[in-house]
Amino acid sequence: MRRDDICLYLGPADRAELQALISNRNTVRKLVWRAEIVLATADGHGTFEIMRRARTSKPTVWRWQQRYLEEGVAGLKRDKTRPSRVPPLSMETRLKVIAKTVQETPPNATHWSRALMAEAINISPSSVGRIWAEAGLKPHITKGFKVSNDPKFEEKVTDIVGLYLDPPDRAVVLCVDEKSQIQALDRTQPGLPLKKGRAATMTHDYKRHGTTTLFAALDVKSGMVIGECLPRHRAKEFLKFLRNIDKAVPARRDVHLVLDNYATHKTPDVQAWLDKHPRFKLHFTPTSASWLNLVERFFAEITSRRIRRGSYSSVNDLEASIYDYLAQHNEKPKPFRWTKTAEDILNRERRALNALDELRGNR
């Protein structure tokens, strides 16, 4: 194959840009020799001299000369895409993978893995992964749910969400619950600290040193938490916690308590105390809807940040750690912001009920 040496005119702007690419130490090597090919061509050097300078072959020199003539400097900066050596999967195969994923289960497992699906369809596991990613399918993940069957679900949701989004004037809204049976666990051996290339370690076995129950009341507006550790979670302990709330909240304020339907919250003794303290107004969450109580978010944080990885030699040690967390939390409280309206929640609940009814009807 022969080709006469070509003449190439290089404008001042392109020349300056190519020289800047060559002089920049961060420019990738392949872009440097492409720029050198074009500059040498513009300077009148022949093909063999350009080959020597750029240390590349004749077809390569011709290719980048032609690319510059067609696309300018921008053409030098990118590689043209090349067709894959492996033919793409047909649409029929893709639809077969998707249909099998959502409509069937493997004979020896509860859900599909990439390897199981690849074996069933006779394609590679990576191809299965790409098909699932494009279709938004994640067979390895399940999420828990429970649709409330409370006959007053709509009424209770509207009431509690109304407290969150539009709290009453001159009143305090507190989300109350108990985190019961918190175990004082002591690891059998000390764990190794975190270091480069190794995560912190802790033994899988432990010694139990008793339990405690954390009663907590989260102020929706300020984010502050009234907390107390008690040995059990009976009506007796709940009444004691109510008295502490009564002392903590100024007497001139009404107190709206959001709490669940635990029997301890509805005993005759509790009701008698509430009758004597009319400023306390209780708002019960629907059954199977503890997510509606904002204090559950606080319990999740104290569990992940302080309790779960801790090692405690006694219940007193555990309670001291909890009280320390409460004190630090209340120094810089940050309220949780409720964003969903009651109508948003009710619409989702109706969709879930319709889906369940449809599923039952198909069985």
mmCIF file of C-alpha atoms in Angstrom:
data_model
loop_
_atom_site.group_PDB
_atom_site.id
_atom_site.type_symbol
_atom_site.label_atom_id
_atom_site.label_comp_id
_atom_site.label_asym_id
_atom_site.label_seq_id
_atom_site.Cartn_x
_atom_site.Cartn_y
_atom_site.Cartn_z
ATOM 1 C CA MET A 1 0.000 0.000 0.000
ATOM 2 C CA ARG A 2 1.460 3.357 -1.072
ATOM 3 C CA ARG A 3 0.407 6.906 -0.398
ATOM 4 C CA ASP A 4 2.130 10.171 -1.243
ATOM 5 C CA ASP A 5 3.047 12.448 1.645
ATOM 6 C CA ILE A 6 0.288 14.953 2.264
ATOM 7 C CA CYS A 7 0.396 18.673 2.962
ATOM 8 C CA LEU A 8 -1.562 19.781 6.027
ATOM 9 C CA TYR A 9 -2.237 23.354 7.084
ATOM 10 C CA LEU A 10 -2.413 23.874 10.857
ATOM 11 C CA GLY A 11 -4.069 27.029 12.163
ATOM 12 C CA PRO A 12 -2.480 28.987 15.054
ATOM 13 C CA ALA A 13 -5.180 27.956 17.523
ATOM 14 C CA ASP A 14 -4.897 24.236 16.713
ATOM 15 C CA ARG A 15 -1.096 24.415 16.805
ATOM 16 C CA ALA A 16 -1.138 26.071 20.216
ATOM 17 C CA GLU A 17 -3.601 23.484 21.556
ATOM 18 C CA LEU A 18 -1.554 20.531 20.257
ATOM 19 C CA GLN A 19 1.681 21.925 21.652
ATOM 20 C CA ALA A 20 -0.024 22.449 25.012
ATOM 21 C CA LEU A 21 -1.120 18.800 25.023
ATOM 22 C CA ILE A 22 2.433 17.636 24.318
ATOM 23 C CA SER A 23 3.978 19.834 27.019
ATOM 24 C CA ASN A 24 1.417 18.868 29.650
ATOM 25 C CA ARG A 25 2.831 16.056 31.772
ATOM 26 C CA ASN A 26 -0.694 14.817 32.575
ATOM 27 C CA THR A 27 -1.664 14.164 28.950
ATOM 28 C CA VAL A 28 -2.090 10.468 28.189
ATOM 29 C CA ARG A 29 0.668 9.014 26.023
ATOM 30 C CA LYS A 30 -1.514 8.054 23.061
ATOM 31 C CA LEU A 31 -2.826 11.614 22.743
ATOM 32 C CA VAL A 32 0.741 12.948 22.819
ATOM 33 C CA TRP A 33 1.878 10.921 19.815
ATOM 34 C CA ARG A 34 -1.310 11.749 17.915
ATOM 35 C CA ALA A 35 -0.527 15.433 18.397
ATOM 36 C CA GLU A 36 3.094 14.810 17.359
ATOM 37 C CA ILE A 37 1.907 13.151 14.124
ATOM 38 C CA VAL A 38 -0.218 16.153 13.169
ATOM 39 C CA LEU A 39 2.437 18.728 14.117
ATOM 40 C CA ALA A 40 5.145 16.876 12.202
ATOM 41 C CA THR A 41 2.858 16.623 9.151
ATOM 42 C CA ALA A 42 2.154 20.358 9.268
ATOM 43 C CA ASP A 43 5.891 21.051 9.528
ATOM 44 C CA GLY A 44 6.426 19.218 6.197
ATOM 45 C CA HIS A 45 8.052 16.019 7.453
ATOM 46 C CA GLY A 46 7.554 12.874 5.432
ATOM 47 C CA THR A 47 5.751 9.755 6.533
ATOM 48 C CA PHE A 48 8.908 7.807 7.461
ATOM 49 C CA GLU A 49 10.225 10.693 9.565
ATOM 50 C CA ILE A 50 6.870 10.936 11.348
ATOM 51 C CA MET A 51 6.919 7.187 11.948
ATOM 52 C CA ARG A 52 10.360 7.507 13.506
ATOM 53 C CA ARG A 53 9.379 10.427 15.734
ATOM 54 C CA ALA A 54 6.089 8.977 16.939
ATOM 55 C CA ARG A 55 7.424 5.395 17.086
ATOM 56 C CA THR A 56 4.356 4.051 15.306
ATOM 57 C CA SER A 57 3.368 2.321 12.064
ATOM 58 C CA LYS A 58 2.568 3.808 8.668
ATOM 59 C CA PRO A 59 -1.182 2.946 8.764
ATOM 60 C CA THR A 60 -1.393 4.592 12.184
ATOM 61 C CA VAL A 61 0.187 7.793 10.868
ATOM 62 C CA TRP A 62 -2.213 7.868 7.926
ATOM 63 C CA ARG A 63 -5.196 7.148 10.200
ATOM 64 C CA TRP A 64 -4.581 10.132 12.493
ATOM 65 C CA GLN A 65 -3.717 12.452 9.627
ATOM 66 C CA GLN A 66 -7.064 11.588 8.096
ATOM 67 C CA ARG A 67 -8.875 11.912 11.444
ATOM 68 C CA TYR A 68 -7.500 15.434 11.902
ATOM 69 C CA LEU A 69 -8.532 16.441 8.409
ATOM 70 C CA GLU A 70 -12.079 15.188 9.054
ATOM 71 C CA GLU A 71 -12.664 16.182 12.700
ATOM 72 C CA GLY A 72 -9.884 18.512 13.822
ATOM 73 C CA VAL A 73 -8.245 18.389 17.263
ATOM 74 C CA ALA A 74 -11.455 17.046 18.850
ATOM 75 C CA GLY A 75 -11.137 13.928 16.693
ATOM 76 C CA LEU A 76 -7.669 13.240 18.084
ATOM 77 C CA LYS A 77 -8.961 13.275 21.664
ATOM 78 C CA ARG A 78 -11.338 10.354 21.362
ATOM 79 C CA ASP A 79 -11.195 6.769 20.204
ATOM 80 C CA LYS A 80 -13.837 5.505 17.843
ATOM 81 C CA THR A 81 -15.996 2.779 19.297
ATOM 82 C CA ARG A 82 -15.345 -0.698 18.045
ATOM 83 C CA PRO A 83 -17.999 -3.381 17.644
ATOM 84 C CA SER A 84 -17.976 -6.075 20.316
ATOM 85 C CA ARG A 85 -16.524 -9.417 19.389
ATOM 86 C CA VAL A 86 -19.490 -11.031 21.169
ATOM 87 C CA PRO A 87 -22.836 -10.586 19.391
ATOM 88 C CA PRO A 88 -25.472 -8.823 21.532
ATOM 89 C CA LEU A 89 -28.203 -10.853 23.164
ATOM 90 C CA SER A 90 -31.463 -10.980 21.262
ATOM 91 C CA MET A 91 -34.557 -9.222 22.606
ATOM 92 C CA GLU A 92 -36.204 -12.634 22.881
ATOM 93 C CA THR A 93 -33.499 -13.805 25.305
ATOM 94 C CA ARG A 94 -33.753 -10.608 27.366
ATOM 95 C CA LEU A 95 -37.524 -10.911 27.681
ATOM 96 C CA LYS A 96 -37.160 -14.579 28.595
ATOM 97 C CA VAL A 97 -34.793 -13.704 31.469
ATOM 98 C CA ILE A 98 -37.121 -10.970 32.743
ATOM 99 C CA ALA A 99 -40.222 -13.159 32.518
ATOM 100 C CA LYS A 100 -38.524 -16.070 34.246
ATOM 101 C CA THR A 101 -37.265 -13.768 37.010
ATOM 102 C CA VAL A 102 -40.644 -12.281 37.907
ATOM 103 C CA GLN A 103 -42.887 -15.282 37.228
ATOM 104 C CA GLU A 104 -40.909 -18.348 38.311
ATOM 105 C CA THR A 105 -38.558 -19.526 41.049
ATOM 106 C CA PRO A 106 -35.665 -21.954 40.615
ATOM 107 C CA PRO A 107 -36.436 -25.581 41.544
ATOM 108 C CA ASN A 108 -33.846 -25.692 44.348
ATOM 109 C CA ALA A 109 -33.995 -22.160 45.780
ATOM 110 C CA THR A 110 -36.377 -19.406 46.854
ATOM 111 C CA HIS A 111 -35.021 -16.807 44.418
ATOM 112 C CA TRP A 112 -32.829 -16.460 41.356
ATOM 113 C CA SER A 113 -29.126 -15.709 41.508
ATOM 114 C CA ARG A 114 -27.079 -14.656 38.496
ATOM 115 C CA ALA A 115 -25.442 -18.078 38.321
ATOM 116 C CA LEU A 116 -28.742 -19.991 38.525
ATOM 117 C CA MET A 117 -30.375 -17.840 35.859
ATOM 118 C CA ALA A 118 -27.310 -18.043 33.614
ATOM 119 C CA GLU A 119 -27.409 -21.839 33.830
ATOM 120 C CA ALA A 120 -31.159 -21.935 33.100
ATOM 121 C CA ILE A 121 -30.960 -19.642 30.049
ATOM 122 C CA ASN A 122 -27.475 -20.705 28.906
ATOM 123 C CA ILE A 123 -25.913 -17.227 28.959
ATOM 124 C CA SER A 124 -23.179 -15.704 31.087
ATOM 125 C CA PRO A 125 -23.827 -14.466 34.663
ATOM 126 C CA SER A 126 -22.615 -10.992 33.700
ATOM 127 C CA SER A 127 -25.228 -10.876 30.930
ATOM 128 C CA VAL A 128 -27.911 -11.772 33.464
ATOM 129 C CA GLY A 129 -26.663 -8.970 35.721
ATOM 130 C CA ARG A 130 -26.860 -6.432 32.893
ATOM 131 C CA ILE A 131 -30.390 -7.498 31.959
ATOM 132 C CA TRP A 132 -31.535 -7.217 35.574
ATOM 133 C CA ALA A 133 -29.891 -3.817 35.956
ATOM 134 C CA GLU A 134 -31.572 -2.468 32.817
ATOM 135 C CA ALA A 135 -34.954 -3.823 33.951
ATOM 136 C CA GLY A 136 -34.494 -2.614 37.542
ATOM 137 C CA LEU A 137 -34.810 -6.140 38.986
ATOM 138 C CA LYS A 138 -33.070 -7.186 42.231
ATOM 139 C CA PRO A 139 -34.077 -10.778 43.063
ATOM 140 C CA HIS A 140 -31.587 -10.979 45.951
ATOM 141 C CA ILE A 141 -33.392 -8.232 47.906
ATOM 142 C CA THR A 142 -36.653 -8.514 49.831
ATOM 143 C CA LYS A 143 -38.290 -5.760 51.840
ATOM 144 C CA GLY A 144 -40.609 -6.282 54.766
ATOM 145 C CA PHE A 145 -44.086 -4.783 54.871
ATOM 146 C CA LYS A 146 -47.325 -5.031 56.795
ATOM 147 C CA VAL A 147 -50.541 -3.310 55.802
ATOM 148 C CA SER A 148 -52.505 -2.257 58.848
ATOM 149 C CA ASN A 149 -55.976 -3.760 59.288
ATOM 150 C CA ASP A 150 -56.964 -1.176 61.887
ATOM 151 C CA PRO A 151 -60.566 -0.075 61.133
ATOM 152 C CA LYS A 152 -59.615 3.449 62.265
ATOM 153 C CA PHE A 153 -56.423 3.582 60.230
ATOM 154 C CA GLU A 154 -57.416 6.641 58.198
ATOM 155 C CA GLU A 155 -58.605 8.541 61.256
ATOM 156 C CA LYS A 156 -55.458 7.803 63.283
ATOM 157 C CA VAL A 157 -53.057 8.587 60.441
ATOM 158 C CA THR A 158 -54.764 11.907 59.777
ATOM 159 C CA ASP A 159 -54.651 12.772 63.463
ATOM 160 C CA ILE A 160 -50.964 11.933 64.039
ATOM 161 C CA VAL A 161 -49.636 13.365 60.774
ATOM 162 C CA GLY A 162 -51.601 16.511 61.567
ATOM 163 C CA LEU A 163 -49.680 16.777 64.854
ATOM 164 C CA TYR A 164 -46.385 16.471 62.982
ATOM 165 C CA LEU A 165 -47.108 18.907 60.165
ATOM 166 C CA ASP A 166 -49.319 21.402 62.002
ATOM 167 C CA PRO A 167 -48.806 21.055 65.776
ATOM 168 C CA PRO A 168 -51.279 22.854 68.060
ATOM 169 C CA ASP A 169 -50.325 26.176 69.635
ATOM 170 C CA ARG A 170 -48.972 26.282 73.189
ATOM 171 C CA ALA A 171 -48.601 22.508 73.259
ATOM 172 C CA VAL A 172 -45.813 19.931 73.243
ATOM 173 C CA VAL A 173 -45.992 16.907 70.932
ATOM 174 C CA LEU A 174 -44.037 13.941 72.296
ATOM 175 C CA CYS A 175 -43.524 10.589 70.577
ATOM 176 C CA VAL A 176 -43.334 7.977 73.334
ATOM 177 C CA ASP A 177 -42.298 4.330 73.285
ATOM 178 C CA GLU A 178 -40.180 1.741 75.082
ATOM 179 C CA LYS A 179 -37.117 0.008 73.725
ATOM 180 C CA SER A 180 -37.398 -3.115 75.817
ATOM 181 C CA GLN A 181 -35.008 -5.935 76.663
ATOM 182 C CA ILE A 182 -31.796 -4.123 75.750
ATOM 183 C CA GLN A 183 -29.123 -6.653 76.621
ATOM 184 C CA ALA A 184 -25.911 -5.784 78.429
ATOM 185 C CA LEU A 185 -23.616 -7.933 76.303
ATOM 186 C CA ASP A 186 -19.954 -8.389 77.108
ATOM 187 C CA ARG A 187 -17.730 -9.908 74.419
ATOM 188 C CA THR A 188 -15.713 -12.944 75.469
ATOM 189 C CA GLN A 189 -12.492 -11.447 74.082
ATOM 190 C CA PRO A 190 -11.431 -7.883 73.308
ATOM 191 C CA GLY A 191 -11.802 -6.930 69.656
ATOM 192 C CA LEU A 192 -9.015 -5.691 67.411
ATOM 193 C CA PRO A 193 -9.115 -2.000 66.440
ATOM 194 C CA LEU A 194 -9.679 -0.645 62.948
ATOM 195 C CA LYS A 195 -6.560 -0.242 60.817
ATOM 196 C CA LYS A 196 -5.560 -0.018 57.170
ATOM 197 C CA GLY A 197 -6.708 -3.097 55.298
ATOM 198 C CA ARG A 198 -8.665 -4.514 58.245
ATOM 199 C CA ALA A 199 -12.055 -3.753 59.727
ATOM 200 C CA ALA A 200 -12.575 -3.549 63.470
ATOM 201 C CA THR A 201 -13.331 -6.988 64.920
ATOM 202 C CA MET A 202 -15.506 -8.349 67.702
ATOM 203 C CA THR A 203 -16.171 -11.903 68.832
ATOM 204 C CA HIS A 204 -19.364 -13.566 67.664
ATOM 205 C CA ASP A 205 -20.058 -14.948 71.153
ATOM 206 C CA TYR A 206 -20.807 -12.937 74.274
ATOM 207 C CA LYS A 207 -21.809 -13.028 77.930
ATOM 208 C CA ARG A 208 -25.200 -11.716 79.043
ATOM 209 C CA HIS A 209 -25.287 -9.501 82.115
ATOM 210 C CA GLY A 210 -28.987 -8.655 82.235
ATOM 211 C CA THR A 211 -31.352 -6.298 80.435
ATOM 212 C CA THR A 212 -32.859 -2.850 80.758
ATOM 213 C CA THR A 213 -35.724 -0.958 79.122
ATOM 214 C CA LEU A 214 -35.354 2.546 77.730
ATOM 215 C CA PHE A 215 -38.453 4.723 78.000
ATOM 216 C CA ALA A 216 -38.128 7.668 75.621
ATOM 217 C CA ALA A 217 -40.223 10.706 74.697
ATOM 218 C CA LEU A 218 -39.082 12.583 71.580
ATOM 219 C CA ASP A 219 -40.079 16.248 71.285
ATOM 220 C CA VAL A 220 -41.196 16.569 67.663
ATOM 221 C CA LYS A 221 -40.428 20.288 67.461
ATOM 222 C CA SER A 222 -36.994 20.491 69.137
ATOM 223 C CA GLY A 223 -35.672 16.939 68.730
ATOM 224 C CA MET A 224 -34.832 16.684 72.428
ATOM 225 C CA VAL A 225 -35.461 13.357 74.163
ATOM 226 C CA ILE A 226 -36.669 12.653 77.685
ATOM 227 C CA GLY A 227 -35.290 9.240 78.533
ATOM 228 C CA GLU A 228 -35.211 6.895 81.480
ATOM 229 C CA CYS A 229 -33.926 3.349 81.927
ATOM 230 C CA LEU A 230 -36.139 1.070 84.008
ATOM 231 C CA PRO A 231 -35.819 -2.658 84.700
ATOM 232 C CA ARG A 232 -39.184 -3.628 83.177
ATOM 233 C CA HIS A 233 -41.926 -2.162 80.995
ATOM 234 C CA ARG A 234 -45.115 -2.654 82.965
ATOM 235 C CA ALA A 235 -47.848 -0.117 83.677
ATOM 236 C CA LYS A 236 -46.037 0.716 86.898
ATOM 237 C CA GLU A 237 -42.911 1.804 85.032
ATOM 238 C CA PHE A 238 -44.966 3.606 82.375
ATOM 239 C CA LEU A 239 -46.747 5.639 85.086
ATOM 240 C CA LYS A 240 -43.415 6.569 86.586
ATOM 241 C CA PHE A 241 -42.222 7.786 83.204
ATOM 242 C CA LEU A 242 -45.423 9.808 82.708
ATOM 243 C CA ARG A 243 -44.782 11.542 86.033
ATOM 244 C CA ASN A 244 -41.261 12.421 84.866
ATOM 245 C CA ILE A 245 -42.689 13.881 81.656
ATOM 246 C CA ASP A 246 -45.171 15.864 83.742
ATOM 247 C CA LYS A 247 -42.282 17.380 85.704
ATOM 248 C CA ALA A 248 -40.170 18.079 82.616
ATOM 249 C CA VAL A 249 -42.844 19.872 80.563
ATOM 250 C CA PRO A 250 -43.952 23.326 81.805
ATOM 251 C CA ALA A 251 -47.350 23.183 83.519
ATOM 252 C CA ARG A 252 -48.898 25.755 81.196
ATOM 253 C CA ARG A 253 -48.437 23.533 78.128
ATOM 254 C CA ASP A 254 -50.732 20.768 76.883
ATOM 255 C CA VAL A 255 -48.944 17.476 76.199
ATOM 256 C CA HIS A 256 -49.878 15.369 73.170
ATOM 257 C CA LEU A 257 -48.424 11.858 73.387
ATOM 258 C CA VAL A 258 -48.062 9.701 70.267
ATOM 259 C CA LEU A 259 -47.734 6.063 71.324
ATOM 260 C CA ASP A 260 -48.618 2.534 70.255
ATOM 261 C CA ASN A 261 -51.396 0.184 71.349
ATOM 262 C CA TYR A 262 -49.355 -1.759 73.905
ATOM 263 C CA ALA A 263 -51.652 -2.947 76.713
ATOM 264 C CA THR A 264 -49.470 -1.252 79.339
ATOM 265 C CA HIS A 265 -50.549 2.136 77.963
ATOM 266 C CA LYS A 266 -54.249 1.442 78.559
ATOM 267 C CA THR A 267 -54.509 -0.073 82.053
ATOM 268 C CA PRO A 268 -57.051 1.302 84.579
ATOM 269 C CA ASP A 269 -54.223 2.792 86.666
ATOM 270 C CA VAL A 270 -52.866 4.685 83.671
ATOM 271 C CA GLN A 271 -56.359 5.863 82.731
ATOM 272 C CA ALA A 272 -57.006 7.042 86.282
ATOM 273 C CA TRP A 273 -53.761 9.053 86.256
ATOM 274 C CA LEU A 274 -54.667 10.606 82.899
ATOM 275 C CA ASP A 275 -58.089 11.606 84.211
ATOM 276 C CA LYS A 276 -56.329 13.573 86.966
ATOM 277 C CA HIS A 277 -53.990 15.202 84.427
ATOM 278 C CA PRO A 278 -56.265 16.440 81.629
ATOM 279 C CA ARG A 279 -53.453 18.280 79.842
ATOM 280 C CA PHE A 280 -52.144 14.876 78.689
ATOM 281 C CA LYS A 281 -53.830 13.787 75.462
ATOM 282 C CA LEU A 282 -53.020 10.393 73.955
ATOM 283 C CA HIS A 283 -52.889 9.651 70.218
ATOM 284 C CA PHE A 284 -52.534 5.954 69.420
ATOM 285 C CA THR A 285 -50.855 4.756 66.217
ATOM 286 C CA PRO A 286 -52.779 2.209 64.108
ATOM 287 C CA THR A 287 -52.010 -1.454 64.655
ATOM 288 C CA SER A 288 -48.997 -2.675 62.638
ATOM 289 C CA ALA A 289 -47.950 0.942 62.024
ATOM 290 C CA SER A 290 -45.165 1.627 64.504
ATOM 291 C CA TRP A 291 -43.318 3.444 61.671
ATOM 292 C CA LEU A 292 -45.743 6.322 62.286
ATOM 293 C CA ASN A 293 -44.090 7.003 65.646
ATOM 294 C CA LEU A 294 -41.035 9.257 65.164
ATOM 295 C CA VAL A 295 -39.333 7.984 68.311
ATOM 296 C CA GLU A 296 -38.658 4.734 66.438
ATOM 297 C CA ARG A 297 -36.190 6.706 64.302
ATOM 298 C CA PHE A 298 -34.385 7.778 67.463
ATOM 299 C CA PHE A 299 -34.262 4.159 68.665
ATOM 300 C CA ALA A 300 -32.684 3.140 65.347
ATOM 301 C CA GLU A 301 -29.960 5.756 65.767
ATOM 302 C CA ILE A 302 -29.081 4.942 69.382
ATOM 303 C CA THR A 303 -28.937 1.247 68.443
ATOM 304 C CA SER A 304 -26.577 1.702 65.507
ATOM 305 C CA ARG A 305 -24.416 4.434 67.046
ATOM 306 C CA ARG A 306 -24.081 3.314 70.658
ATOM 307 C CA ILE A 307 -25.649 -0.008 71.653
ATOM 308 C CA ARG A 308 -25.007 -2.581 68.906
ATOM 309 C CA ARG A 309 -21.203 -2.516 68.898
ATOM 310 C CA GLY A 310 -20.813 -1.817 72.602
ATOM 311 C CA SER A 311 -19.437 -4.192 75.204
ATOM 312 C CA TYR A 312 -20.932 -3.869 78.677
ATOM 313 C CA SER A 313 -19.850 -5.638 81.842
ATOM 314 C CA SER A 314 -23.113 -4.906 83.694
ATOM 315 C CA VAL A 315 -26.557 -3.362 83.341
ATOM 316 C CA ASN A 316 -25.279 -0.261 85.119
ATOM 317 C CA ASP A 317 -22.534 0.041 82.513
ATOM 318 C CA LEU A 318 -25.129 -0.224 79.721
ATOM 319 C CA GLU A 319 -27.437 2.340 81.314
ATOM 320 C CA ALA A 320 -24.544 4.754 81.856
ATOM 321 C CA SER A 321 -23.730 4.501 78.154
ATOM 322 C CA ILE A 322 -27.368 5.171 77.223
ATOM 323 C CA TYR A 323 -27.617 8.197 79.522
ATOM 324 C CA ASP A 324 -24.365 9.542 78.107
ATOM 325 C CA TYR A 325 -25.776 9.258 74.573
ATOM 326 C CA LEU A 326 -28.993 11.026 75.640
ATOM 327 C CA ALA A 327 -27.011 13.859 77.220
ATOM 328 C CA GLN A 328 -24.879 14.372 74.124
ATOM 329 C CA HIS A 329 -27.934 14.152 71.861
ATOM 330 C CA ASN A 330 -29.781 16.813 73.874
ATOM 331 C CA GLU A 331 -26.816 19.182 73.770
ATOM 332 C CA LYS A 332 -27.252 19.507 69.995
ATOM 333 C CA PRO A 333 -30.718 18.138 69.235
ATOM 334 C CA LYS A 334 -31.826 17.844 65.640
ATOM 335 C CA PRO A 335 -35.515 17.152 65.008
ATOM 336 C CA PHE A 336 -36.658 14.584 62.483
ATOM 337 C CA ARG A 337 -38.686 16.277 59.751
ATOM 338 C CA TRP A 338 -41.887 14.525 58.687
ATOM 339 C CA THR A 339 -42.535 15.107 54.971
ATOM 340 C CA LYS A 340 -45.417 12.830 53.920
ATOM 341 C CA THR A 341 -48.955 14.157 54.135
ATOM 342 C CA ALA A 342 -51.793 11.997 55.418
ATOM 343 C CA GLU A 343 -53.208 11.819 51.896
ATOM 344 C CA ASP A 344 -49.878 10.484 50.532
ATOM 345 C CA ILE A 345 -49.864 7.719 53.148
ATOM 346 C CA LEU A 346 -53.513 6.819 52.629
ATOM 347 C CA ASN A 347 -53.070 6.632 48.848
ATOM 348 C CA ARG A 348 -50.164 4.208 49.238
ATOM 349 C CA GLU A 349 -52.151 2.149 51.725
ATOM 350 C CA ARG A 350 -55.068 1.918 49.280
ATOM 351 C CA ARG A 351 -52.730 0.791 46.483
ATOM 352 C CA ALA A 352 -51.256 -1.873 48.767
ATOM 353 C CA LEU A 353 -54.708 -3.139 49.739
ATOM 354 C CA ASN A 354 -55.774 -3.284 46.091
ATOM 355 C CA ALA A 355 -52.621 -5.219 45.190
ATOM 356 C CA LEU A 356 -53.239 -7.681 48.026
ATOM 357 C CA ASP A 357 -56.871 -8.138 46.989
ATOM 358 C CA GLU A 358 -55.779 -8.782 43.406
ATOM 359 C CA LEU A 359 -53.175 -11.291 44.599
ATOM 360 C CA ARG A 360 -55.723 -13.148 46.722
ATOM 361 C CA GLY A 361 -58.152 -13.170 43.806
ATOM 362 C CA ASN A 362 -55.585 -14.830 41.541
ATOM 363 C CA ARG A 363 -55.008 -17.693 43.942
#
